[in-house]
Short mmCIF file of C-alpha atoms and ligand atoms in Angstrom, two decimals:
data_model
loop_
_atom_site.label_atom_id
_atom_site.label_comp_id
_atom_site.label_asym_id
_atom_site.label_seq_id
_atom_site.Cartn_x
_atom_site.Cartn_y
_atom_site.Cartn_z
CA MET A 1182 -115.73 17.18 15.73
CA LEU A 1183 -118.65 14.87 14.90
CA TRP A 1184 -116.81 12.02 16.64
CA ASP A 1185 -116.35 14.21 19.69
CA LEU A 1186 -120.11 14.76 19.84
CA ILE A 1187 -120.85 11.08 19.46
CA ASP A 1188 -118.26 10.22 22.11
CA ILE A 1189 -119.71 12.70 24.56
CA ILE A 1190 -123.22 11.41 24.00
CA ARG A 1191 -122.12 7.80 24.24
CA ASP A 1192 -120.33 8.37 27.55
CA ASN A 1193 -122.92 10.64 29.12
CA TRP A 1194 -126.32 9.85 27.66
CA LEU A 1195 -127.65 8.49 30.90
CA LEU A 1196 -126.59 11.60 32.80
CA LEU A 1197 -128.22 13.77 30.14
CA LEU A 1198 -131.36 11.67 30.27
CA ILE A 1199 -131.96 11.17 34.00
CA GLY A 1200 -129.12 12.96 35.83
CA GLN A 1201 -127.51 11.03 38.67
CA TYR A 1202 -130.60 9.00 39.41
CA PRO A 1203 -130.81 6.56 41.20
CA ASN A 1204 -127.65 7.60 43.09
CA GLY A 1205 -128.81 11.19 43.28
CA PRO A 1206 -131.97 13.12 42.49
CA LEU A 1207 -133.69 12.60 39.18
CA GLY A 1208 -132.22 15.14 36.76
CA GLY A 1209 -131.33 15.68 33.13
CA PHE A 1210 -133.88 15.70 30.36
CA ALA A 1211 -136.35 13.75 32.50
CA ALA A 1212 -136.34 16.46 35.14
CA THR A 1213 -136.72 19.14 32.49
CA LEU A 1214 -139.74 17.38 31.03
CA ILE A 1215 -141.31 16.65 34.40
CA LEU A 1216 -140.74 20.21 35.57
CA SER A 1217 -142.21 21.80 32.46
CA THR A 1218 -145.13 19.36 32.15
CA LEU A 1219 -146.03 19.64 35.81
CA SER A 1220 -145.75 23.42 35.75
CA ILE A 1221 -148.11 23.73 32.78
CA ALA A 1222 -150.48 21.12 34.19
CA LEU A 1223 -150.77 23.08 37.43
CA ALA A 1224 -150.64 26.51 35.79
CA PHE A 1225 -153.53 25.66 33.47
CA PRO A 1226 -156.32 25.38 36.09
CA LEU A 1227 -154.77 28.33 37.92
CA SER A 1228 -154.87 30.37 34.72
CA ILE A 1229 -158.59 29.72 34.31
CA LEU A 1230 -159.22 31.02 37.82
CA ILE A 1231 -157.07 34.09 37.17
CA ALA A 1232 -158.89 34.69 33.88
CA PHE A 1233 -162.26 34.53 35.69
CA ALA A 1234 -160.99 36.99 38.27
CA ARG A 1235 -159.73 39.30 35.51
CA LEU A 1236 -163.13 39.18 33.82
CA SER A 1237 -164.98 39.79 37.06
CA LYS A 1238 -166.46 43.14 38.00
CA ASN A 1239 -165.73 42.53 41.69
CA PRO A 1240 -162.71 44.73 42.61
CA LEU A 1241 -161.58 42.22 45.22
CA LEU A 1242 -161.03 39.70 42.43
CA LEU A 1243 -160.15 42.08 39.64
CA TRP A 1244 -157.38 44.03 41.35
CA PRO A 1245 -155.20 41.30 42.83
CA SER A 1246 -155.42 39.22 39.67
CA THR A 1247 -154.53 42.21 37.50
CA VAL A 1248 -151.55 43.05 39.69
CA LEU A 1249 -150.40 39.43 39.56
CA VAL A 1250 -150.58 39.33 35.78
CA TYR A 1251 -148.79 42.65 35.36
CA VAL A 1252 -146.04 41.76 37.80
CA ALA A 1253 -145.48 38.35 36.25
CA ARG A 1254 -145.32 39.85 32.80
CA GLY A 1255 -143.25 42.85 33.78
CA VAL A 1256 -140.50 41.17 35.78
CA PRO A 1257 -137.76 38.86 34.42
CA LEU A 1258 -138.41 35.25 35.33
CA LEU A 1259 -134.95 34.96 36.85
CA MET A 1260 -135.88 37.64 39.37
CA LEU A 1261 -139.05 35.80 40.33
CA ILE A 1262 -137.03 32.64 40.83
CA LEU A 1263 -134.57 34.41 43.12
CA TRP A 1264 -137.41 35.97 45.06
CA VAL A 1265 -139.11 32.65 45.66
CA TYR A 1266 -135.73 31.05 46.37
CA PHE A 1267 -134.78 33.51 49.10
CA MET A 1268 -138.18 34.58 50.42
CA VAL A 1269 -140.15 31.34 50.71
CA PRO A 1270 -137.71 29.69 53.20
CA LEU A 1271 -137.85 32.88 55.30
CA LEU A 1272 -141.63 32.87 55.22
CA ILE A 1273 -142.19 29.22 56.05
CA GLY A 1274 -139.06 28.77 58.13
CA ALA A 1275 -137.86 25.67 56.33
CA ASN A 1276 -135.62 24.87 53.42
CA VAL A 1277 -137.35 24.19 50.15
CA PRO A 1278 -135.78 21.91 47.53
CA GLY A 1279 -134.72 23.71 44.36
CA PHE A 1280 -137.08 21.61 42.29
CA VAL A 1281 -140.07 22.79 44.31
CA THR A 1282 -138.92 26.40 44.24
CA MET A 1283 -138.63 26.21 40.48
CA LEU A 1284 -141.99 24.50 40.13
CA VAL A 1285 -143.81 27.07 42.28
CA THR A 1286 -142.24 29.95 40.39
CA LEU A 1287 -143.06 28.46 37.02
CA VAL A 1288 -146.66 27.73 38.01
CA ILE A 1289 -147.23 31.34 39.04
CA TYR A 1290 -145.41 32.72 36.03
CA GLU A 1291 -147.00 30.42 33.47
CA GLY A 1292 -150.36 30.78 35.21
CA ALA A 1293 -150.24 34.54 34.73
CA PHE A 1294 -149.27 34.23 31.07
CA LEU A 1295 -151.80 31.50 30.32
CA SER A 1296 -154.55 33.47 32.04
CA GLU A 1297 -154.20 36.16 29.40
CA VAL A 1298 -154.42 33.51 26.70
CA VAL A 1299 -157.53 32.01 28.27
CA ARG A 1300 -159.09 35.41 28.82
CA GLY A 1301 -158.41 36.28 25.19
CA GLY A 1302 -160.09 33.06 24.12
CA ILE A 1303 -163.17 33.86 26.19
CA VAL A 1304 -163.40 37.46 25.00
CA ALA A 1305 -162.95 36.41 21.37
CA LEU A 1306 -166.14 34.34 21.52
CA GLY A 1307 -168.14 37.54 21.82
CA ARG A 1308 -171.18 38.19 23.96
CA GLY A 1309 -173.68 36.15 22.00
CA GLN A 1310 -172.81 32.71 23.37
CA MET A 1311 -172.87 33.81 27.00
CA GLU A 1312 -176.07 35.75 26.46
CA THR A 1313 -177.76 32.78 24.83
CA ALA A 1314 -176.74 30.44 27.62
CA ARG A 1315 -178.00 32.89 30.24
CA ALA A 1316 -181.25 33.32 28.34
CA LEU A 1317 -181.75 29.56 28.55
CA GLY A 1318 -181.41 29.78 32.33
CA HIS A 1319 -177.78 28.77 32.91
CA GLY A 1320 -176.00 30.59 35.70
CA TYR A 1321 -172.71 32.37 35.01
CA PHE A 1322 -170.55 29.40 35.94
CA GLY A 1323 -172.82 26.90 34.22
CA ALA A 1324 -172.60 28.95 31.04
CA MET A 1325 -168.82 29.13 31.39
CA LEU A 1326 -168.50 25.41 32.04
CA TYR A 1327 -170.78 24.04 29.34
CA VAL A 1328 -170.73 26.72 26.66
CA ILE A 1329 -167.84 29.18 26.88
CA LEU A 1330 -164.83 27.24 28.15
CA PRO A 1331 -165.19 24.22 25.84
CA GLN A 1332 -165.00 26.58 22.89
CA ALA A 1333 -162.48 29.06 24.28
CA LEU A 1334 -160.02 26.44 25.54
CA TYR A 1335 -160.27 24.48 22.31
CA ASN A 1336 -159.49 27.60 20.32
CA VAL A 1337 -156.46 28.51 22.42
CA MET A 1338 -154.96 25.01 22.50
CA PRO A 1339 -152.16 26.05 20.11
CA SER A 1340 -151.23 28.94 22.40
CA ILE A 1341 -151.21 26.63 25.39
CA LEU A 1342 -148.91 24.28 23.53
CA SER A 1343 -146.55 27.10 22.69
CA GLN A 1344 -146.60 28.20 26.29
CA PHE A 1345 -145.45 24.67 27.08
CA VAL A 1346 -142.53 25.21 24.70
CA SER A 1347 -141.66 28.38 26.60
CA ALA A 1348 -141.85 26.49 29.86
CA ILE A 1349 -139.33 23.94 28.60
CA LYS A 1350 -136.93 26.71 27.73
CA GLU A 1351 -137.58 28.47 31.02
CA THR A 1352 -136.66 25.42 33.08
CA THR A 1353 -133.02 26.09 32.10
CA LEU A 1354 -133.07 28.96 34.59
CA GLY A 1355 -133.40 26.36 37.33
CA TYR A 1356 -129.66 26.03 36.82
CA VAL A 1357 -129.00 29.15 38.91
CA ILE A 1358 -130.59 27.59 41.98
CA ASN A 1359 -129.01 24.18 41.36
CA VAL A 1360 -132.06 22.34 40.09
CA PRO A 1361 -130.60 19.23 38.48
CA GLU A 1362 -132.25 19.52 35.07
CA LEU A 1363 -130.84 19.14 31.57
CA THR A 1364 -128.69 22.28 31.50
CA PHE A 1365 -127.33 21.38 34.92
CA ALA A 1366 -126.38 17.93 33.63
CA ALA A 1367 -124.67 19.42 30.60
CA ASN A 1368 -122.66 21.70 32.81
CA GLN A 1369 -121.59 18.74 34.95
CA ILE A 1370 -120.32 17.01 31.82
CA ASN A 1371 -118.51 20.14 30.79
CA ASN A 1372 -116.85 20.37 34.18
CA GLN A 1373 -115.59 16.79 33.82
CA LEU A 1374 -114.29 17.18 30.29
CA LEU A 1375 -112.97 20.72 30.76
CA THR A 1376 -111.77 21.04 27.16
CA GLN A 1377 -114.88 20.67 25.05
CA PRO A 1378 -117.41 23.35 26.09
CA PHE A 1379 -118.46 24.04 22.52
CA GLN A 1380 -119.31 20.40 21.83
CA VAL A 1381 -121.14 19.92 25.10
CA PHE A 1382 -123.30 22.99 24.80
CA PHE A 1383 -123.89 22.28 21.13
CA ILE A 1384 -125.44 18.97 22.13
CA LEU A 1385 -127.49 20.77 24.73
CA ALA A 1386 -128.76 23.26 22.18
CA ILE A 1387 -129.63 20.49 19.72
CA ILE A 1388 -131.71 18.65 22.31
CA TYR A 1389 -133.68 21.75 23.29
CA PHE A 1390 -134.12 22.71 19.68
CA LEU A 1391 -135.42 19.31 18.59
CA VAL A 1392 -137.95 19.10 21.37
CA CYS A 1393 -139.17 22.67 21.07
CA TRP A 1394 -139.21 22.63 17.29
CA THR A 1395 -141.28 19.44 17.25
CA LEU A 1396 -143.77 20.90 19.69
CA THR A 1397 -143.98 24.16 17.78
CA ARG A 1398 -144.70 22.27 14.56
CA LEU A 1399 -147.39 20.41 16.43
CA ALA A 1400 -148.88 23.68 17.65
CA LEU A 1401 -148.92 25.07 14.12
CA THR A 1402 -150.58 21.96 12.75
CA LEU A 1403 -153.14 22.13 15.49
CA GLU A 1404 -153.73 25.81 14.84
CA ARG A 1405 -154.33 25.19 11.14
CA ARG A 1406 -156.73 22.39 11.89
CA ILE A 1407 -158.67 24.57 14.30
CA ALA A 1408 -158.72 27.47 11.85
CA ARG A 1409 -160.11 25.14 9.19
CA LYS A 1410 -162.75 23.86 11.53
CA ARG A 1411 -163.60 27.34 12.72
CA ALA A 1412 -164.03 28.58 9.17
CA GLY A 1413 -167.17 26.50 8.99
CA MET A 1414 -168.50 27.73 12.33
CA PRO A 1415 -170.45 30.96 12.19
CA GLY A 1416 -170.68 31.05 15.98
CA ILE A 1417 -167.00 31.84 16.30
CA PRO A 1418 -165.88 35.13 14.82
CA LEU A 1419 -163.09 34.72 12.30
CA SER A 1420 -162.03 38.33 12.18
CA LEU A 1421 -160.97 38.50 15.81
CA ASN A 1422 -158.06 36.24 15.26
CA PRO A 1423 -156.30 37.15 12.04
CA GLN A 1424 -152.80 36.47 13.30
CA SER A 1425 -151.10 33.29 14.16
CA GLN A 1426 -151.35 32.54 17.86
CA THR A 1427 -148.20 30.52 17.73
CA ALA A 1428 -144.89 32.29 17.59
CA GLU A 1429 -142.39 30.69 15.27
CA LEU A 1430 -139.33 29.47 17.14
CA MET B 1331 -199.01 37.20 30.69
CA ILE B 1332 -196.40 39.88 29.91
CA LYS B 1333 -197.12 43.36 31.16
CA PHE B 1334 -195.10 46.56 30.81
CA SER B 1335 -196.01 49.42 33.15
CA ASN B 1336 -194.35 52.83 32.74
CA VAL B 1337 -191.10 51.23 31.59
CA ASN B 1338 -188.18 53.53 30.84
CA LYS B 1339 -184.67 52.66 29.80
CA ASN B 1340 -181.78 54.95 28.92
CA TYR B 1341 -178.39 54.44 27.38
CA GLY B 1342 -176.64 57.39 29.00
CA GLU B 1343 -178.58 60.40 27.80
CA TYR B 1344 -180.32 58.47 25.09
CA ARG B 1345 -183.86 57.30 25.91
CA ALA B 1346 -184.14 53.84 24.39
CA LEU B 1347 -187.56 53.05 25.91
CA VAL B 1348 -189.98 55.81 26.87
CA ASP B 1349 -193.03 55.22 29.09
CA ILE B 1350 -193.88 51.81 27.74
CA ASN B 1351 -197.33 50.60 28.79
CA ALA B 1352 -198.51 47.47 27.06
CA GLU B 1353 -199.66 43.96 27.69
CA VAL B 1354 -199.47 40.61 25.98
CA ALA B 1355 -202.31 38.28 26.91
CA ARG B 1356 -201.85 34.53 27.31
CA GLY B 1357 -201.94 32.85 23.91
CA GLU B 1358 -201.62 36.15 22.11
CA VAL B 1359 -199.21 36.70 19.23
CA VAL B 1360 -197.79 40.22 19.09
CA VAL B 1361 -195.68 41.42 16.19
CA ILE B 1362 -193.45 44.39 16.96
CA CYS B 1363 -192.34 46.50 14.05
CA GLY B 1364 -190.76 49.86 13.52
CA PRO B 1365 -187.72 51.49 11.98
CA SER B 1366 -184.22 50.31 12.82
CA GLY B 1367 -183.01 51.73 16.14
CA SER B 1368 -186.52 52.34 17.44
CA GLY B 1369 -185.99 50.10 20.48
CA LYS B 1370 -187.63 46.82 19.43
CA SER B 1371 -184.74 44.59 20.49
CA THR B 1372 -184.28 46.55 23.68
CA LEU B 1373 -187.95 46.09 24.49
CA ILE B 1374 -188.07 42.33 24.17
CA ARG B 1375 -184.68 41.90 25.82
CA THR B 1376 -186.05 43.55 28.96
CA VAL B 1377 -188.61 40.76 29.28
CA ASN B 1378 -186.01 38.17 30.30
CA ARG B 1379 -183.76 40.83 31.76
CA LEU B 1380 -181.00 40.63 29.20
CA GLU B 1381 -181.35 44.41 29.51
CA GLU B 1382 -181.99 46.25 32.75
CA ILE B 1383 -184.61 49.00 32.97
CA HIS B 1384 -184.40 52.28 34.85
CA SER B 1385 -187.97 52.67 35.99
CA GLY B 1386 -191.34 50.98 35.75
CA THR B 1387 -192.19 47.32 36.11
CA ILE B 1388 -192.42 44.31 33.85
CA THR B 1389 -194.31 41.26 34.99
CA PHE B 1390 -194.02 37.87 33.37
CA ASP B 1391 -196.64 35.29 34.29
CA GLY B 1392 -197.49 37.31 37.40
CA ARG B 1393 -193.88 37.75 38.57
CA SER B 1394 -191.97 41.00 38.52
CA VAL B 1395 -188.94 40.51 36.31
CA HIS B 1396 -186.82 43.46 37.43
CA GLY B 1397 -187.45 43.26 41.15
CA LYS B 1398 -184.78 42.32 43.65
CA MET B 1399 -184.12 38.60 43.41
CA LYS B 1400 -181.42 36.03 43.89
CA GLY B 1401 -179.32 34.94 40.92
CA SER B 1402 -180.91 31.52 40.98
CA GLU B 1403 -184.40 33.03 40.81
CA LEU B 1404 -183.44 35.09 37.81
CA ASN B 1405 -182.00 31.99 36.13
CA HIS B 1406 -185.23 30.15 36.78
CA LEU B 1407 -187.27 33.03 35.42
CA ARG B 1408 -185.12 33.20 32.28
CA SER B 1409 -185.45 29.47 31.74
CA ARG B 1410 -189.20 30.07 31.37
CA VAL B 1411 -188.87 32.67 28.63
CA GLY B 1412 -187.93 31.23 25.25
CA PHE B 1413 -185.68 33.61 23.35
CA VAL B 1414 -184.69 33.31 19.70
CA PHE B 1415 -181.89 35.54 18.42
CA GLN B 1416 -181.41 37.02 15.00
CA SER B 1417 -178.00 35.35 14.74
CA PHE B 1418 -179.24 31.90 15.93
CA ASN B 1419 -176.35 31.56 18.42
CA LEU B 1420 -176.30 27.79 18.37
CA PHE B 1421 -173.47 26.36 20.46
CA PRO B 1422 -171.01 25.41 17.72
CA HIS B 1423 -169.21 22.74 19.76
CA LEU B 1424 -172.41 20.74 20.26
CA SER B 1425 -174.50 18.77 17.80
CA ALA B 1426 -178.05 19.86 17.04
CA LEU B 1427 -179.37 17.28 19.49
CA GLU B 1428 -176.92 18.31 22.21
CA ASN B 1429 -177.85 21.95 21.66
CA VAL B 1430 -181.43 21.02 22.46
CA THR B 1431 -180.72 18.72 25.43
CA LEU B 1432 -178.03 20.79 27.19
CA SER B 1433 -180.22 23.19 29.13
CA PRO B 1434 -183.03 20.81 30.16
CA VAL B 1435 -180.34 18.50 31.59
CA LYS B 1436 -178.03 21.06 33.17
CA VAL B 1437 -180.57 23.70 34.22
CA ASN B 1438 -183.70 21.69 34.98
CA GLY B 1439 -182.06 18.43 35.93
CA VAL B 1440 -184.01 16.39 33.39
CA LYS B 1441 -182.62 12.87 32.89
CA GLN B 1442 -180.41 12.61 29.80
CA GLU B 1443 -182.57 9.85 28.33
CA MET B 1444 -185.79 11.81 28.68
CA ALA B 1445 -184.18 14.99 27.41
CA ARG B 1446 -183.04 13.12 24.31
CA GLU B 1447 -186.45 11.72 23.62
CA LYS B 1448 -188.03 15.13 24.03
CA ALA B 1449 -185.34 16.76 21.88
CA MET B 1450 -185.90 14.26 19.07
CA MET B 1451 -189.59 15.08 19.22
CA LEU B 1452 -188.87 18.79 19.01
CA LEU B 1453 -186.38 18.39 16.20
CA ASP B 1454 -189.00 16.37 14.39
CA ARG B 1455 -191.47 19.15 14.96
CA VAL B 1456 -189.16 21.69 13.29
CA GLY B 1457 -188.49 19.18 10.50
CA LEU B 1458 -184.91 18.36 11.43
CA SER B 1459 -184.91 14.94 13.07
CA SER B 1460 -182.55 13.74 10.33
CA LYS B 1461 -180.01 16.41 11.35
CA ALA B 1462 -179.85 15.52 15.05
CA LYS B 1463 -176.19 14.52 14.85
CA ALA B 1464 -175.11 17.44 12.63
CA TYR B 1465 -173.05 20.29 14.04
CA PRO B 1466 -174.20 23.87 13.52
CA ALA B 1467 -171.44 24.48 10.96
CA GLN B 1468 -172.98 21.75 8.82
CA LEU B 1469 -176.44 23.32 8.82
CA SER B 1470 -177.89 26.09 6.70
CA GLY B 1471 -179.03 29.30 8.34
CA GLY B 1472 -182.66 28.29 8.22
CA GLN B 1473 -181.88 24.92 9.74
CA GLN B 1474 -179.81 26.53 12.48
CA GLN B 1475 -182.62 28.88 13.37
CA ARG B 1476 -185.08 26.00 13.52
CA VAL B 1477 -182.74 24.13 15.87
CA ALA B 1478 -182.51 27.31 17.95
CA ILE B 1479 -186.30 27.37 18.20
CA ALA B 1480 -186.34 23.71 19.23
CA ARG B 1481 -183.66 24.48 21.82
CA ALA B 1482 -185.78 27.25 23.31
CA LEU B 1483 -188.90 25.06 23.29
CA ALA B 1484 -187.07 22.28 25.13
CA MET B 1485 -187.30 24.38 28.30
CA GLU B 1486 -191.08 24.29 27.94
CA PRO B 1487 -191.45 28.06 28.19
CA PRO B 1488 -194.95 29.51 28.53
CA ALA B 1489 -193.96 32.30 26.12
CA MET B 1490 -191.51 32.79 23.27
CA LEU B 1491 -189.69 35.95 22.19
CA PHE B 1492 -188.25 36.33 18.71
CA ASP B 1493 -185.81 39.09 17.76
CA GLU B 1494 -185.86 39.35 13.96
CA PRO B 1495 -185.52 35.56 13.59
CA THR B 1496 -185.43 35.66 9.79
CA SER B 1497 -183.41 38.83 9.14
CA ALA B 1498 -180.08 37.03 8.90
CA LEU B 1499 -181.44 34.42 6.47
CA ASP B 1500 -181.22 34.10 2.73
CA PRO B 1501 -184.67 34.76 1.29
CA GLU B 1502 -185.26 31.14 0.31
CA MET B 1503 -184.91 30.05 3.95
CA VAL B 1504 -187.25 32.57 5.50
CA GLY B 1505 -190.32 30.49 4.77
CA GLU B 1506 -189.23 27.38 6.66
CA VAL B 1507 -188.62 29.37 9.85
CA LEU B 1508 -191.88 31.30 9.55
CA ALA B 1509 -193.70 28.01 9.06
CA VAL B 1510 -192.37 26.74 12.37
CA MET B 1511 -193.44 29.96 14.08
CA ARG B 1512 -196.86 29.76 12.46
CA ASN B 1513 -197.34 26.27 13.88
CA LEU B 1514 -196.32 27.47 17.31
CA ALA B 1515 -198.84 30.27 17.15
CA ALA B 1516 -201.54 27.85 16.04
CA GLU B 1517 -200.79 25.68 19.07
CA GLY B 1518 -201.57 28.64 21.29
CA MET B 1519 -198.07 29.77 22.26
CA THR B 1520 -197.80 33.29 23.65
CA MET B 1521 -195.38 35.08 21.34
CA MET B 1522 -193.66 38.42 20.93
CA CYS B 1523 -192.02 38.67 17.52
CA VAL B 1524 -189.89 41.50 16.27
CA THR B 1525 -190.09 41.04 12.53
CA HIS B 1526 -190.45 42.88 9.26
CA GLU B 1527 -192.26 39.97 7.65
CA MET B 1528 -195.53 41.76 7.13
CA GLY B 1529 -197.18 38.77 5.50
CA PHE B 1530 -196.53 36.82 8.68
CA ALA B 1531 -197.84 39.69 10.80
CA ARG B 1532 -201.02 40.00 8.78
CA GLU B 1533 -201.71 36.30 8.93
CA VAL B 1534 -200.57 35.26 12.40
CA ALA B 1535 -200.47 38.30 14.69
CA ASP B 1536 -203.33 39.16 17.03
CA ARG B 1537 -201.89 42.63 17.46
CA VAL B 1538 -199.16 44.74 15.93
CA TRP B 1539 -197.14 47.15 18.04
CA PHE B 1540 -195.49 49.93 16.10
CA MET B 1541 -192.42 51.44 17.74
CA ASP B 1542 -190.58 54.63 16.97
CA ALA B 1543 -187.80 56.37 18.93
CA GLY B 1544 -188.43 54.34 22.08
CA HIS B 1545 -192.21 54.82 22.11
CA ILE B 1546 -194.94 52.35 21.27
CA LEU B 1547 -196.84 54.67 18.98
CA GLU B 1548 -199.58 52.37 17.93
CA THR B 1549 -201.06 49.01 18.89
CA ALA B 1550 -203.73 47.64 16.62
CA GLU B 1551 -205.06 44.51 15.02
CA PRO B 1552 -203.06 43.77 11.89
CA GLY B 1553 -206.02 44.43 9.58
CA THR B 1554 -206.51 47.89 11.00
CA PHE B 1555 -202.80 48.64 11.26
CA PHE B 1556 -202.01 47.78 7.67
CA SER B 1557 -205.07 49.36 6.09
CA ASP B 1558 -205.41 52.39 8.31
CA PRO B 1559 -202.31 53.32 10.31
CA GLN B 1560 -202.97 56.29 12.58
CA HIS B 1561 -199.55 57.87 12.95
CA ALA B 1562 -197.70 59.61 10.18
CA ARG B 1563 -194.56 57.69 11.22
CA ALA B 1564 -196.38 54.39 10.84
CA GLN B 1565 -197.75 55.40 7.46
CA ARG B 1566 -194.28 56.31 6.29
CA PHE B 1567 -192.80 53.08 7.68
CA LEU B 1568 -195.38 50.97 5.86
CA SER B 1569 -194.97 52.80 2.59
CA ASP B 1570 -191.17 52.46 2.86
CA LEU B 1571 -191.60 48.75 3.48
CA ARG B 1572 -193.70 48.32 0.37
CA HIS B 1573 -191.04 49.85 -1.85
N1 LIG C 1452 -175.58 48.89 24.50
C1 LIG C 1452 -176.02 50.05 23.97
N2 LIG C 1452 -175.43 51.22 24.28
C2 LIG C 1452 -175.86 52.38 23.78
N3 LIG C 1452 -176.90 52.49 22.93
C3 LIG C 1452 -177.55 51.38 22.58
C4 LIG C 1452 -177.14 50.09 23.07
N4 LIG C 1452 -177.97 49.16 22.55
C5 LIG C 1452 -178.84 49.82 21.76
N5 LIG C 1452 -178.59 51.15 21.78
C6 LIG C 1452 -179.36 52.18 21.08
O1 LIG C 1452 -180.70 52.07 21.47
C7 LIG C 1452 -181.54 52.25 20.35
C8 LIG C 1452 -182.50 51.10 20.20
O2 LIG C 1452 -181.77 49.96 19.82
P1 LIG C 1452 -182.48 48.58 19.44
O3 LIG C 1452 -183.40 48.22 20.53
O4 LIG C 1452 -181.41 47.62 19.11
O5 LIG C 1452 -183.30 48.98 18.15
P2 LIG C 1452 -184.03 48.04 17.09
O6 LIG C 1452 -183.96 46.65 17.58
O7 LIG C 1452 -185.41 48.58 17.02
O8 LIG C 1452 -183.31 48.24 15.80
C9 LIG C 1452 -180.66 52.46 19.14
O9 LIG C 1452 -180.58 53.83 18.86
C10 LIG C 1452 -179.32 51.95 19.59
O10 LIG C 1452 -178.29 52.70 18.97
MG1 LIG C 1453 -183.01 44.94 16.74
#
């Protein structure tokens, strides 16, 4: 059994790592990492904009952003992927590579989720900081930029990191629209070997687990450090955040 | 300098400010006192429009505060009213020095170098130049409030408003904050202070305003107010304070 695993890894590690690159598109673990990193990197600024819209009193901002967040949170990701997969080519009249489809979907989906995290971080600061900044003459966006966001985003860093962990797991769904990521690579191996599905998918599980577990540990460490730091900061209410922001794996 | 004319403010049915008519002259120090919930905070928060009013006018340095104006005008107006909160509200992610330089640089466009120099001077004036690099979490309550005063002064406001600046402090730290305020008053700063520090009022205030249930019931010189309060409510308030 153990030898089987080692054999499979020895024969296929390159495929698992980078897919069929350079003979085909970049795939495997590299694609998974690129897809999840890029999706969070793009979703993060988007989430701040959505959070602003959700905190706004202007109905033209408030309503669409609220609908977006509720739809993204109320619909299975797989459905969103299929929607983007079938609808976007119809709308723009051209084929879209699976990787791009997956990236767009993830950015919207993660953006909606992260916006709630960011909004929570802003609300948790309380009114005092915003009020003080305004009293000093800062405009709304100046106050956000220099006073509110630096604190709010710092405080929600653990949640952002755990959203990144979710994103890594969510990239597996790219498999259904043939995005050549890690799960796709594993399935290719399985199709070649035919007789060892348990071993192949065990390896796959181990890889995901190691990466996600490491990142989750990191998030927890970060969260503890922030909690310690916050304990000494009277400006940031302790009581608003009694629970761990980071879900255990 | 600050003038209230027929000011009314409601929270729903509740009348938080009722027909306020009063004036603070340039260089004058006014202490506002009265029972909890009488509208003292609401009153001073209307001066820089942290609270809206429902009728009447408030002028600050000749300008109507609650008139129609662009957001940028309101920001400018606010930058000229120093406000000190009961809970200090220092920005916890910035050092004491950065707390003081942030707004001059970002709001008034002062050069970083000059803002620093000025901030060091102000921190020195509140006795905290040695704490310039400290973060709020590393400062005592009294020190935080003194930094907050320096931060407000950095905008060079022609008037300062204080909302119970010493109420959140341990007793042994009250004195250091009052000392800073006393110096400000001596330098001729126009001040409105909500405070229950009657010693401070007696010594520093030019006038005391006594508030109750949204009304200014009495305005008098501190000597007169403390020795011979006119209203029964004021008499009761003072006797409660003594016990
Ligand atoms: N945001 C608010 N909504 C409703 N009522 C309020 C609000 N803020 C203050 N009040 C009420 O207005 C009254 C005056 O409050 P405040 O000005 O804070 O009093 P003080 O500072 O004299 O203790 C109180 O009765 C308070 O309950
Ligand atoms: Mg009050």
